[in-house]
Amino acid sequence: MTAGSLLTGCEQNAFVPPPPPVVDVARPVQKTIKRYLETTGSLAAIKTVDLVARVQGFLQSINYRDGTFVKEGTTLFTIEPRTYKLQLEQAQAAEIGGQATLKQADADLKRQMILVQKQDVAQSTLDVSTATRDNAQASRRQAELNTKIAEINYGYTNVVAPFDGIVSAHLVSAGELVGVGSPTQLATIVALDPIYVNFNVNEQDVQRIGDEARRRGMASDEIRRLPVEVGLQTETGYPHQGKLDYVSPTLNQSTGTLAVRGVFSNPERALLPGFYVRVRVPFDEQKNALLVPDIALGSDQAGRYVLVVNGENVVEQRKVQTGPLEGDLRVIESGLKPDDRVITAGLLRAIPGQKVDPRLQMIGASNAPAK
């Protein structure tokens, strides 16, 4: 073998380094975002009333189906009304008698006044007529009051819905004696539209909301203009929109929280008292926030980080402070610049300190925040 052939063989077997791995990179998205106070709360009925028997008697009828929606004024229970109707008629008759007695007493008093002026009768006779007329007035007034009481008691024989709402299962049966000794609970009616959500806010968040209200030029009593959003545990996002209704004037010293309440329209009655819900209240707006795909973030003992490609196409690990999630994008509070190239795909091939072949991509519309 000649020297030329040996040299040719060495050149063919020379090591050729592999090309840098291909990775996808993207610049952070810049957009205006809303910041939310997020917590959990529970739903509560805006009105709940126990329906009771306020007069004694046998329950004559139940006039609704358990668990149904009823309108204000609907008769739900009827307590045997006959006795109370007779008492009303008796009081009305006594009132008519009292009016007749008073009319007669008035006429007699007028006659006695004329006779006294003519000195045909003594003053004492006029005094007696005056007292008789006054007693007749008092008796008529008493009869009028007895009639009103009888009307009220007769009205209590029909237990009606005090507002629109859902009526619970009846607690007594037709034919049962109710109202003996004390009012008997017959059922409960619950108003579901609108509905309350109750939640607690910690002291720090209270101050943040207050700062935002002042930034908007809102007075302390105008904080109710702030919107509130809730979502059920089985729902995606926060589809129910309402507004703040009440903020406690004092902080709970034992928990360091403030009681807050929102009110929501609930025409479909999808929100029910007792449900636990996710609650968020928008309290701030940040312009030109930086966002990257959430899958681009890694974590270690020091915290969260992203991998970026510098001007020489070398991978660097960048520690970042993260904010809330906006759809598939994560807000980056600090540690990143708008012109940084963040690795979004091929992360397993990207090793800090080594070169890569970056392919610039755009963060697509599919990463838009979920509504």
PDB file of C-alpha atoms in Angstrom, residues 49-52 59 62-70 76-77 165-174 176 184-190:
ATOM      1  CA  VAL A  49     -88.684  32.185  54.523  1.00  0.00           C
ATOM      2  CA  ASP A  50     -90.287  29.483  56.669  1.00  0.00           C
ATOM      3  CA  LEU A  51     -94.000  29.217  55.892  1.00  0.00           C
ATOM      4  CA  VAL A  52     -95.917  28.762  59.134  1.00  0.00           C
ATOM      5  CA  LEU A  59    -105.010  21.751  57.368  1.00  0.00           C
ATOM      6  CA  ILE A  62    -101.948  21.611  50.103  1.00  0.00           C
ATOM      7  CA  ASN A  63    -102.125  23.577  46.866  1.00  0.00           C
ATOM      8  CA  TYR A  64     -98.705  23.071  45.254  1.00  0.00           C
ATOM      9  CA  ARG A  65     -96.297  20.330  44.224  1.00  0.00           C
ATOM     10  CA  ASP A  66     -93.174  19.873  46.314  1.00  0.00           C
ATOM     11  CA  GLY A  67     -90.120  21.588  44.839  1.00  0.00           C
ATOM     12  CA  THR A  68     -91.959  23.636  42.226  1.00  0.00           C
ATOM     13  CA  PHE A  69     -91.557  27.302  41.342  1.00  0.00           C
ATOM     14  CA  VAL A  70     -94.450  29.534  42.442  1.00  0.00           C
ATOM     15  CA  LEU A  76     -99.884  27.189  49.052  1.00  0.00           C
ATOM     16  CA  PHE A  77    -101.840  25.905  52.071  1.00  0.00           C
ATOM     17  CA  GLY A 165     -89.428  31.143  44.620  1.00  0.00           C
ATOM     18  CA  ILE A 166     -89.086  27.386  44.984  1.00  0.00           C
ATOM     19  CA  VAL A 167     -91.166  25.753  47.738  1.00  0.00           C
ATOM     20  CA  SER A 168     -89.694  22.837  49.650  1.00  0.00           C
ATOM     21  CA  ALA A 169     -91.453  19.570  50.456  1.00  0.00           C
ATOM     22  CA  HIS A 170     -94.423  20.050  52.808  1.00  0.00           C
ATOM     23  CA  LEU A 171     -93.747  19.183  56.443  1.00  0.00           C
ATOM     24  CA  VAL A 172     -97.357  18.432  57.450  1.00  0.00           C
ATOM     25  CA  SER A 173    -100.190  16.490  55.846  1.00  0.00           C
ATOM     26  CA  ALA A 174    -103.713  17.512  54.932  1.00  0.00           C
ATOM     27  CA  GLU A 176    -103.399  17.538  60.479  1.00  0.00           C
ATOM     28  CA  THR A 184     -96.369  25.284  62.933  1.00  0.00           C
ATOM     29  CA  GLN A 185     -93.824  25.245  60.099  1.00  0.00           C
ATOM     30  CA  LEU A 186     -95.484  24.004  56.918  1.00  0.00           C
ATOM     31  CA  ALA A 187     -92.657  24.369  54.366  1.00  0.00           C
ATOM     32  CA  THR A 188     -89.866  26.721  53.255  1.00  0.00           C
ATOM     33  CA  ILE A 189     -89.756  28.985  50.210  1.00  0.00           C
ATOM     34  CA  VAL A 190     -86.433  30.041  48.668  1.00  0.00           C
TER      35      VAL A 190
END
